[in-house]
Short mmCIF file of C-alpha atoms and ligand atoms in Angstrom, two decimals:
data_model
loop_
_atom_site.label_atom_id
_atom_site.label_comp_id
_atom_site.label_asym_id
_atom_site.label_seq_id
_atom_site.Cartn_x
_atom_site.Cartn_y
_atom_site.Cartn_z
CA MET A 1 39.67 44.53 -64.60
CA SER A 2 40.78 41.95 -67.11
CA GLY A 3 38.13 40.53 -69.40
CA LEU A 4 40.36 37.56 -70.19
CA ARG A 5 39.10 35.62 -67.20
CA LYS A 6 35.55 35.67 -68.58
CA PRO A 7 35.48 33.54 -71.73
CA ALA A 8 31.89 34.66 -72.47
CA GLU A 9 33.24 38.09 -73.23
CA VAL A 10 35.29 36.65 -76.05
CA PHE A 11 32.18 35.84 -78.06
CA GLY A 12 31.06 38.42 -80.55
CA ILE A 13 34.57 39.63 -81.42
CA PRO A 14 36.29 38.81 -84.73
CA ALA A 15 37.75 35.30 -84.99
CA VAL A 16 41.37 36.43 -85.45
CA LEU A 17 41.20 38.57 -82.36
CA ALA A 18 39.40 35.80 -80.49
CA SER A 19 42.20 33.34 -81.24
CA ILE A 20 44.76 35.83 -79.92
CA VAL A 21 42.66 36.27 -76.78
CA MET A 22 42.34 32.51 -76.38
CA SER A 23 46.06 31.93 -76.70
CA LEU A 24 46.65 34.65 -74.14
CA ALA A 25 44.14 32.96 -71.85
CA ALA A 26 45.99 29.66 -72.30
CA SER A 27 49.13 31.29 -70.93
CA LEU A 28 47.33 32.35 -67.74
CA PRO A 29 48.61 30.73 -64.55
CA ALA A 30 47.58 27.28 -63.42
CA GLN A 31 44.62 28.04 -61.20
CA ALA A 32 42.72 29.75 -63.98
CA GLN A 33 42.90 26.47 -65.89
CA GLN A 34 41.21 23.23 -64.94
CA SER A 35 42.62 21.13 -62.10
CA PRO A 36 42.56 17.33 -62.46
CA ALA A 37 39.62 15.49 -60.89
CA VAL A 38 40.18 14.43 -57.26
CA LEU A 39 38.47 11.52 -55.54
CA PHE A 40 38.34 11.50 -51.74
CA GLN A 41 37.78 7.90 -50.63
CA ASN A 42 36.57 6.74 -47.22
CA VAL A 43 35.83 10.06 -45.55
CA ARG A 44 33.19 10.94 -42.99
CA ILE A 45 31.61 14.22 -43.96
CA PHE A 46 30.79 17.21 -41.79
CA ASP A 47 28.62 18.97 -44.35
CA GLY A 48 28.65 22.45 -42.78
CA LYS A 49 24.99 22.25 -41.80
CA ASN A 50 24.47 19.23 -39.56
CA GLY A 51 26.39 18.34 -36.41
CA ALA A 52 26.36 14.61 -37.21
CA LEU A 53 29.01 13.10 -39.47
CA SER A 54 28.04 11.03 -42.49
CA ALA A 55 28.72 7.33 -42.84
CA PRO A 56 32.00 6.55 -44.64
CA SER A 57 31.66 8.14 -48.08
CA ASN A 58 33.45 8.98 -51.30
CA VAL A 59 33.55 12.48 -52.77
CA LEU A 60 34.43 13.25 -56.37
CA VAL A 61 35.64 16.75 -57.22
CA ARG A 62 35.82 17.75 -60.85
CA ASN A 63 36.91 21.16 -62.09
CA ASN A 64 36.03 23.44 -59.19
CA LYS A 65 32.92 21.67 -57.92
CA ILE A 66 31.85 18.67 -55.88
CA GLU A 67 30.41 16.44 -58.58
CA ARG A 68 29.33 13.41 -56.61
CA ILE A 69 29.02 12.14 -53.05
CA SER A 70 28.29 8.48 -52.49
CA ALA A 71 28.58 5.74 -49.89
CA ALA A 72 29.11 3.35 -52.80
CA ALA A 73 32.45 3.23 -54.60
CA ILE A 74 32.97 5.89 -57.28
CA THR A 75 35.02 5.02 -60.35
CA ALA A 76 36.63 7.97 -62.09
CA ASP A 77 39.82 9.00 -63.78
CA ALA A 78 40.99 11.07 -60.83
CA GLN A 79 43.74 11.66 -58.32
CA VAL A 80 42.77 9.48 -55.34
CA ILE A 81 43.09 10.74 -51.79
CA ASN A 82 42.42 7.95 -49.31
CA GLY A 83 40.89 9.65 -46.28
CA GLY A 84 41.24 6.58 -44.07
CA GLY A 85 37.96 7.36 -42.32
CA ARG A 86 39.00 10.91 -41.46
CA VAL A 87 36.66 13.93 -41.52
CA LEU A 88 36.10 15.98 -44.68
CA MET A 89 34.61 19.39 -44.02
CA PRO A 90 34.02 22.69 -45.84
CA GLY A 91 36.82 25.26 -45.90
CA LEU A 92 36.52 27.83 -43.12
CA ILE A 93 35.24 31.35 -43.74
CA ASP A 94 36.28 34.47 -41.82
CA ALA A 95 33.50 37.05 -42.19
CA HIS A 96 35.54 39.99 -40.89
CA TRP A 97 39.10 40.12 -42.13
CA HIS A 98 41.49 42.80 -43.42
CA ALA A 99 43.83 41.10 -45.85
CA MET A 100 45.97 44.21 -46.34
CA LEU A 101 46.20 45.13 -42.65
CA VAL A 102 47.19 41.91 -40.90
CA ARG A 103 50.96 42.09 -41.14
CA PRO A 104 52.01 45.74 -41.43
CA THR A 105 52.14 48.04 -38.43
CA PRO A 106 49.61 50.92 -38.48
CA VAL A 107 52.43 53.27 -39.50
CA SER A 108 53.89 51.05 -42.21
CA ALA A 109 50.42 50.35 -43.64
CA LEU A 110 50.02 54.08 -44.29
CA THR A 111 53.55 55.21 -45.00
CA GLY A 112 55.31 52.08 -46.25
CA ASP A 113 56.20 51.19 -49.82
CA ILE A 114 53.07 50.05 -51.67
CA GLY A 115 54.87 47.26 -53.52
CA TYR A 116 56.28 45.85 -50.31
CA ASN A 117 52.92 46.03 -48.54
CA ASN A 118 51.22 44.17 -51.36
CA ILE A 119 53.82 41.40 -51.26
CA LEU A 120 53.42 41.26 -47.47
CA ALA A 121 49.68 40.85 -47.94
CA ALA A 122 50.27 38.09 -50.50
CA ALA A 123 52.46 36.22 -48.01
CA GLU A 124 49.74 36.55 -45.39
CA ALA A 125 47.09 35.40 -47.87
CA ALA A 126 49.03 32.17 -48.42
CA SER A 127 49.25 31.66 -44.65
CA THR A 128 45.53 32.37 -44.28
CA LEU A 129 44.73 29.65 -46.81
CA MET A 130 47.12 27.26 -45.05
CA ARG A 131 45.14 27.80 -41.84
CA GLY A 132 42.14 26.34 -43.67
CA PHE A 133 40.40 29.66 -44.27
CA THR A 134 39.45 29.30 -47.90
CA THR A 135 37.29 32.44 -47.98
CA ILE A 136 37.46 35.80 -46.27
CA ARG A 137 35.07 38.74 -46.30
CA ASP A 138 37.37 41.73 -46.36
CA MET A 139 35.93 44.58 -44.32
CA GLY A 140 38.27 47.33 -45.41
CA GLY A 141 41.49 47.83 -47.29
CA PRO A 142 42.83 48.03 -50.85
CA THR A 143 42.45 44.32 -51.65
CA PHE A 144 41.34 44.46 -55.28
CA GLY A 145 44.79 43.75 -56.72
CA LEU A 146 45.50 40.99 -54.21
CA LYS A 147 42.14 39.40 -54.98
CA GLN A 148 42.83 39.45 -58.71
CA ALA A 149 46.29 37.94 -58.23
CA ILE A 150 44.81 35.12 -56.12
CA ASP A 151 41.93 34.50 -58.54
CA ASP A 152 44.38 34.42 -61.47
CA GLY A 153 46.52 31.86 -59.63
CA LEU A 154 49.58 34.10 -59.37
CA VAL A 155 49.68 33.66 -55.60
CA ALA A 156 47.92 31.31 -53.18
CA GLY A 157 45.24 32.75 -50.96
CA PRO A 158 41.61 32.62 -49.96
CA ARG A 159 38.63 33.81 -51.95
CA ILE A 160 38.18 37.48 -51.12
CA TYR A 161 34.83 39.28 -50.82
CA PRO A 162 36.21 42.82 -50.94
CA SER A 163 34.69 45.99 -49.49
CA GLY A 164 37.50 48.19 -50.77
CA ALA A 165 38.05 51.35 -48.79
CA VAL A 166 36.25 51.83 -45.50
CA ILE A 167 34.05 54.92 -45.77
CA THR A 168 34.19 57.11 -42.68
CA VAL A 169 33.59 60.69 -41.49
CA THR A 170 36.12 63.28 -40.40
CA SER A 171 37.53 61.94 -37.09
CA GLY A 172 35.61 58.67 -37.46
CA HIS A 173 36.88 55.13 -37.20
CA GLY A 174 39.12 54.65 -40.21
CA ASP A 175 40.20 58.30 -40.32
CA PHE A 176 43.89 57.77 -39.66
CA ARG A 177 44.89 61.35 -40.49
CA GLN A 178 46.86 63.41 -38.02
CA LEU A 179 45.80 66.82 -36.72
CA SER A 180 48.45 68.33 -38.98
CA ASP A 181 46.37 67.11 -41.96
CA LEU A 182 43.52 69.47 -40.98
CA PRO A 183 41.64 71.37 -42.20
CA ARG A 184 40.49 69.48 -45.27
CA THR A 185 39.04 71.35 -48.21
CA ILE A 186 36.09 69.57 -49.80
CA GLY A 187 37.24 68.53 -53.26
CA GLY A 188 40.84 69.15 -52.26
CA MET A 189 43.87 66.85 -52.23
CA LEU A 190 43.44 63.30 -51.06
CA THR A 191 45.48 62.10 -48.11
CA ARG A 192 47.76 59.08 -48.27
CA MET A 193 45.21 56.65 -46.80
CA GLU A 194 42.68 57.78 -49.41
CA LYS A 195 45.15 57.47 -52.29
CA LEU A 196 45.92 53.94 -51.11
CA GLY A 197 42.21 53.12 -51.07
CA ALA A 198 42.39 52.10 -47.41
CA SER A 199 39.72 54.49 -46.18
CA MET A 200 37.84 57.48 -47.57
CA VAL A 201 36.53 60.43 -45.57
CA ALA A 202 33.03 61.55 -46.55
CA ASP A 203 31.08 64.28 -44.76
CA SER A 204 27.84 64.57 -46.71
CA PRO A 205 25.38 62.25 -48.45
CA ASP A 206 26.83 63.31 -51.80
CA GLU A 207 30.38 62.44 -50.76
CA VAL A 208 29.25 59.13 -49.30
CA ARG A 209 27.40 58.27 -52.52
CA LEU A 210 30.49 59.08 -54.60
CA ARG A 211 32.83 57.00 -52.44
CA ALA A 212 30.42 54.07 -52.26
CA ARG A 213 30.05 54.04 -56.04
CA GLU A 214 33.83 54.16 -56.45
CA GLN A 215 34.19 50.99 -54.38
CA LEU A 216 31.45 49.26 -56.38
CA MET A 217 33.14 50.30 -59.61
CA GLN A 218 36.36 48.62 -58.44
CA GLY A 219 34.56 45.37 -57.66
CA ALA A 220 33.39 45.67 -54.05
CA SER A 221 31.01 42.85 -53.16
CA GLN A 222 29.59 44.94 -50.30
CA VAL A 223 30.14 48.45 -48.97
CA LYS A 224 31.56 49.15 -45.50
CA LEU A 225 30.92 52.28 -43.46
CA THR A 226 31.85 53.06 -39.90
CA ALA A 227 28.74 54.22 -38.02
CA GLY A 228 30.47 54.70 -34.68
CA GLY A 229 33.80 54.97 -32.90
CA GLY A 230 36.43 52.26 -33.05
CA VAL A 231 39.44 50.82 -31.30
CA ALA A 232 42.22 51.34 -33.83
CA SER A 233 41.63 54.98 -34.85
CA PRO A 234 43.33 57.94 -33.22
CA PHE A 235 40.42 60.42 -32.90
CA SER A 236 37.45 58.10 -32.58
CA PRO A 237 36.00 57.55 -29.07
CA LEU A 238 33.90 54.39 -28.82
CA ASP A 239 30.72 56.17 -27.72
CA VAL A 240 30.59 58.51 -30.72
CA SER A 241 28.02 58.12 -33.51
CA THR A 242 29.37 59.29 -36.81
CA PHE A 243 27.29 59.30 -40.00
CA THR A 244 23.87 60.92 -40.04
CA GLU A 245 20.99 58.77 -41.20
CA PRO A 246 20.81 60.50 -44.62
CA GLU A 247 24.54 59.88 -45.09
CA LEU A 248 24.14 56.19 -44.30
CA ARG A 249 21.11 56.00 -46.57
CA ALA A 250 23.10 57.45 -49.48
CA ALA A 251 25.47 54.47 -49.27
CA VAL A 252 22.59 52.02 -48.88
CA GLU A 253 20.93 53.39 -52.03
CA ALA A 254 24.18 53.16 -53.99
CA ALA A 255 24.75 49.58 -52.84
CA GLU A 256 21.16 48.49 -53.44
CA ASN A 257 21.27 49.95 -56.94
CA TRP A 258 24.09 47.46 -57.51
CA GLY A 259 22.09 44.64 -55.95
CA THR A 260 24.22 44.46 -52.81
CA TYR A 261 24.26 45.79 -49.25
CA VAL A 262 25.99 47.99 -46.70
CA ALA A 263 27.64 46.68 -43.53
CA THR A 264 28.48 49.12 -40.76
CA HIS A 265 31.05 49.01 -38.03
CA ALA A 266 28.93 49.75 -34.94
CA TYR A 267 29.38 48.93 -31.26
CA THR A 268 26.71 51.04 -29.57
CA PRO A 269 22.90 50.95 -29.56
CA VAL A 270 22.63 54.37 -31.24
CA SER A 271 25.02 53.56 -34.07
CA ILE A 272 23.36 50.18 -34.64
CA GLN A 273 19.81 51.52 -34.56
CA ARG A 274 20.63 54.40 -36.90
CA SER A 275 22.26 51.96 -39.32
CA ILE A 276 19.16 49.79 -39.33
CA ALA A 277 16.90 52.81 -39.88
CA ALA A 278 19.01 53.70 -42.92
CA GLY A 279 18.69 50.23 -44.45
CA VAL A 280 22.00 48.65 -43.43
CA LYS A 281 21.80 44.84 -43.60
CA CYS A 282 24.76 43.76 -41.46
CA ILE A 283 26.21 45.10 -38.22
CA GLU A 284 29.92 44.51 -37.65
CA HIS A 285 30.89 43.98 -33.97
CA GLY A 286 27.91 45.10 -31.81
CA HIS A 287 29.75 44.42 -28.56
CA LEU A 288 28.17 47.33 -26.68
CA MET A 289 24.59 46.71 -27.81
CA ASP A 290 21.62 46.42 -25.46
CA ASP A 291 18.56 44.20 -25.25
CA ALA A 292 16.24 46.54 -27.17
CA THR A 293 18.74 46.83 -30.02
CA ALA A 294 19.16 43.06 -30.24
CA ARG A 295 15.38 42.68 -30.38
CA LEU A 296 15.21 45.23 -33.20
CA MET A 297 17.90 43.33 -35.12
CA ALA A 298 15.90 40.12 -34.74
CA GLU A 299 12.66 41.78 -35.87
CA LYS A 300 14.31 43.26 -38.96
CA GLY A 301 16.40 40.17 -39.78
CA ILE A 302 19.66 42.13 -39.55
CA TRP A 303 22.90 40.15 -39.57
CA LEU A 304 25.33 40.36 -36.67
CA SER A 305 28.93 39.84 -37.81
CA THR A 306 30.79 39.73 -34.53
CA GLN A 307 34.04 38.46 -33.06
CA PRO A 308 35.04 36.62 -29.88
CA PHE A 309 37.19 39.41 -28.43
CA LEU A 310 38.18 37.89 -25.09
CA ASP A 311 41.48 39.52 -24.42
CA ALA A 312 42.65 43.12 -24.72
CA SER A 313 45.99 41.81 -25.98
CA LEU A 314 44.21 41.69 -29.35
CA ALA A 315 45.22 45.36 -29.53
CA SER A 316 48.83 44.54 -28.67
CA GLY A 317 50.04 46.04 -31.93
CA MET A 318 48.45 49.39 -31.03
CA GLY A 319 49.04 52.21 -28.53
CA PRO A 320 47.85 52.53 -24.89
CA ALA A 321 44.70 54.54 -25.74
CA GLU A 322 43.65 51.89 -28.26
CA GLN A 323 44.34 49.11 -25.78
CA ASP A 324 42.09 50.88 -23.27
CA LYS A 325 39.29 50.98 -25.86
CA MET A 326 39.90 47.30 -26.57
CA ARG A 327 39.34 46.53 -22.88
CA GLN A 328 35.93 48.27 -23.06
CA VAL A 329 34.98 46.19 -26.09
CA VAL A 330 36.14 42.96 -24.44
CA THR A 331 33.76 43.60 -21.53
CA GLY A 332 30.90 43.49 -24.06
CA THR A 333 31.80 40.18 -25.67
CA ASP A 334 29.79 37.97 -23.32
CA THR A 335 26.85 40.38 -23.68
CA VAL A 336 26.78 40.36 -27.46
CA TYR A 337 26.89 36.56 -27.70
CA ALA A 338 24.23 36.20 -24.98
CA LEU A 339 21.95 38.58 -26.91
CA ALA A 340 22.72 36.85 -30.21
CA LYS A 341 21.59 33.56 -28.68
CA LYS A 342 18.60 35.03 -26.81
CA TYR A 343 17.17 36.58 -29.98
CA ARG A 344 18.51 33.91 -32.36
CA LEU A 345 20.22 36.60 -34.43
CA LYS A 346 21.72 35.60 -37.74
CA THR A 347 25.29 35.57 -36.45
CA ALA A 348 28.47 35.39 -38.50
CA PHE A 349 31.96 34.62 -37.22
CA GLY A 350 34.99 36.78 -37.90
CA THR A 351 38.27 37.66 -36.25
CA ASP A 352 39.10 41.26 -37.32
CA VAL A 353 42.82 40.66 -36.80
CA LEU A 354 44.80 43.87 -37.31
CA PHE A 355 48.53 44.64 -37.37
CA SER A 356 49.79 41.34 -35.91
CA GLN A 357 50.99 38.23 -37.68
CA ALA A 358 51.14 36.47 -34.31
CA LEU A 359 47.43 37.09 -33.73
CA ALA A 360 46.61 35.94 -37.24
CA GLU A 361 48.21 32.62 -36.41
CA ARG A 362 45.51 32.29 -33.74
CA GLN A 363 42.71 32.62 -36.30
CA GLY A 364 41.62 29.00 -35.74
CA ALA A 365 42.00 29.36 -31.98
CA MET A 366 39.69 32.38 -32.07
CA LEU A 367 37.12 30.26 -33.86
CA ALA A 368 37.52 27.47 -31.31
CA SER A 369 36.97 30.02 -28.53
CA LEU A 370 33.33 30.33 -29.64
CA THR A 371 32.73 27.15 -27.64
CA ARG A 372 32.47 29.48 -24.64
CA TRP A 373 28.93 30.12 -25.97
CA TYR A 374 28.23 27.48 -28.63
CA THR A 375 28.68 23.76 -29.10
CA PRO A 376 31.56 22.71 -31.35
CA ALA A 377 29.07 21.75 -34.06
CA GLU A 378 27.32 25.15 -33.82
CA THR A 379 30.73 26.83 -33.96
CA LEU A 380 31.79 25.01 -37.12
CA ILE A 381 28.39 25.54 -38.77
CA MET A 382 28.72 29.28 -38.11
CA ALA A 383 32.18 29.46 -39.71
CA THR A 384 31.03 27.52 -42.78
CA SER A 385 27.42 27.48 -44.01
CA THR A 386 26.19 30.43 -41.92
CA ASN A 387 29.06 32.68 -42.97
CA ALA A 388 28.44 31.58 -46.55
CA GLU A 389 24.82 32.67 -46.24
CA LEU A 390 26.05 36.15 -45.30
CA LEU A 391 28.40 36.17 -48.30
CA GLY A 392 25.38 35.45 -50.48
CA LEU A 393 23.84 38.82 -49.50
CA SER A 394 26.11 40.35 -52.13
CA GLY A 395 23.70 38.98 -54.77
CA PRO A 396 24.83 39.81 -58.31
CA ARG A 397 28.06 41.31 -56.91
CA ASN A 398 29.08 37.90 -55.52
CA PRO A 399 32.52 37.32 -57.08
CA TYR A 400 32.24 33.53 -56.62
CA PRO A 401 28.71 32.49 -57.57
CA GLY A 402 27.96 28.99 -56.33
CA ARG A 403 27.47 27.34 -52.96
CA LEU A 404 30.21 27.84 -50.38
CA GLY A 405 30.51 26.57 -46.82
CA VAL A 406 28.91 23.17 -47.49
CA VAL A 407 29.91 19.71 -48.66
CA GLU A 408 27.13 18.94 -51.12
CA GLU A 409 26.92 17.84 -54.72
CA GLY A 410 27.22 20.90 -56.93
CA ALA A 411 28.89 23.08 -54.27
CA LEU A 412 32.21 24.81 -54.88
CA ALA A 413 35.03 22.50 -53.83
CA ASP A 414 36.64 24.22 -50.84
CA LEU A 415 37.49 21.29 -48.56
CA LEU A 416 39.58 20.35 -45.55
CA LEU A 417 40.59 16.82 -44.56
CA VAL A 418 41.04 16.81 -40.80
CA ASP A 419 43.18 14.33 -38.88
CA GLY A 420 40.49 13.62 -36.29
CA ASN A 421 36.95 14.72 -35.60
CA PRO A 422 36.70 18.47 -34.92
CA ILE A 423 33.18 18.06 -33.54
CA ASP A 424 34.57 15.84 -30.79
CA ASN A 425 37.74 17.86 -30.41
CA ILE A 426 37.47 21.41 -31.74
CA LYS A 427 41.02 22.12 -30.58
CA LEU A 428 42.17 20.34 -33.75
CA ILE A 429 41.46 23.57 -35.67
CA GLU A 430 43.90 25.45 -33.44
CA ASP A 431 46.82 23.66 -35.09
CA PRO A 432 46.02 23.63 -38.81
CA ALA A 433 49.63 22.93 -39.86
CA LYS A 434 49.42 19.56 -38.10
CA ASN A 435 45.75 18.64 -38.30
CA PHE A 436 44.53 19.85 -41.69
CA LEU A 437 46.06 17.13 -43.85
CA VAL A 438 44.53 18.28 -47.11
CA ILE A 439 43.49 21.81 -48.05
CA MET A 440 41.58 22.27 -51.31
CA LYS A 441 40.23 25.52 -52.72
CA ASN A 442 38.19 25.76 -55.89
CA GLY A 443 38.99 22.13 -56.69
CA LYS A 444 42.74 22.61 -56.45
CA VAL A 445 44.82 20.84 -53.81
CA TYR A 446 47.05 23.39 -52.06
CA LYS A 447 48.27 21.04 -49.33
CA ASN A 448 48.39 17.27 -49.01
CA LEU A 449 50.30 15.62 -46.18
CA LEU A 450 48.98 12.14 -46.91
CA PRO A 451 51.41 9.62 -48.41
CA ARG A 452 50.85 9.32 -52.16
ZN1 ZN B 501 37.53 45.48 -38.90
#
């Protein structure tokens, strides 16, 4: 973890050394330095919270924040982007993403060259940003290096809220070992997936505590465990509950000691209820939940981070057994959204794309598919301000303190200029290459199709 990106840490060291540090900092890539001010003129604002657009407005971005929003003209020494009455909205947020696992196959993710896989992930990160997703919450995978490279401006990509390695049990979801890897000796050699930091097997509260703390030490903004079976793992039936309550609680204590929270992968009522009993704050998926479990989530204020899985082809990059499990999950999608609405659950949007670049290109289309259950305005609010509220659960571990998912004075400047009104026509977000004319992240323009 480089201290160079935190100028405050320079103070208190001898002046000579400080000047060396400062000159090193000056040679850091562009994004770490200040971008010029940008003035959006004549835009109608979808602010991420309200379905109605603003009157024609002007928005001044300075450094990485929205400095001023006004219906009256703003005069400033700034790059002017004339919106021509188009819609300015917050950058999109995907609350369940796996930056390292989108493009490789399951086999190449585990056995491929690490350098190649990191470059592959960097290419995908640039594409993710160009789809208008300016922030992702990474729910498992060795993303710390990618995140640092993006934050340092070496490569383009979204803000990453990393979980680091998924923590699982022997045979659980995320245990990608083969039978030939058994038996494991506690304290023995790590397997390839563990050395990569993709997932860690833990079979006691002590092991869970150790692995959770290791992720926090590396910069995890939240900790991810798998409380039940999953689609993509070879020895993990969907109905199975994995961690015991004391095991889950060990991770919760470790996370809470760092001011953050645990999210668990859980489809079934048992795995969800056990997670809640252990202090877990966010349930990932939940597609096989029942009415009583949804009511419990509402009573306890537990987040539901779920995905519009409508088609078993989402598992097209996987084998026949996994595709069969995907079909079971898909049957629960209408149920989980109906329960989320019935009990007004705090619901986040994510896509959970794995092992398919083609599916990743449908990230915006997956968001638009929420209109099966929600209005377009509700859909866009979920993928902006509501998802940002979930990101805020990471408290002092939030890697990007500041307001995300809104267009407000003082908020972080992650903005999209849309060629049309996505509240009238949500299909616009299905074709970001054409319809997102400007993409800004952290005050920096990454795309601008408007004539200069
Ligand atoms: Zn996932």
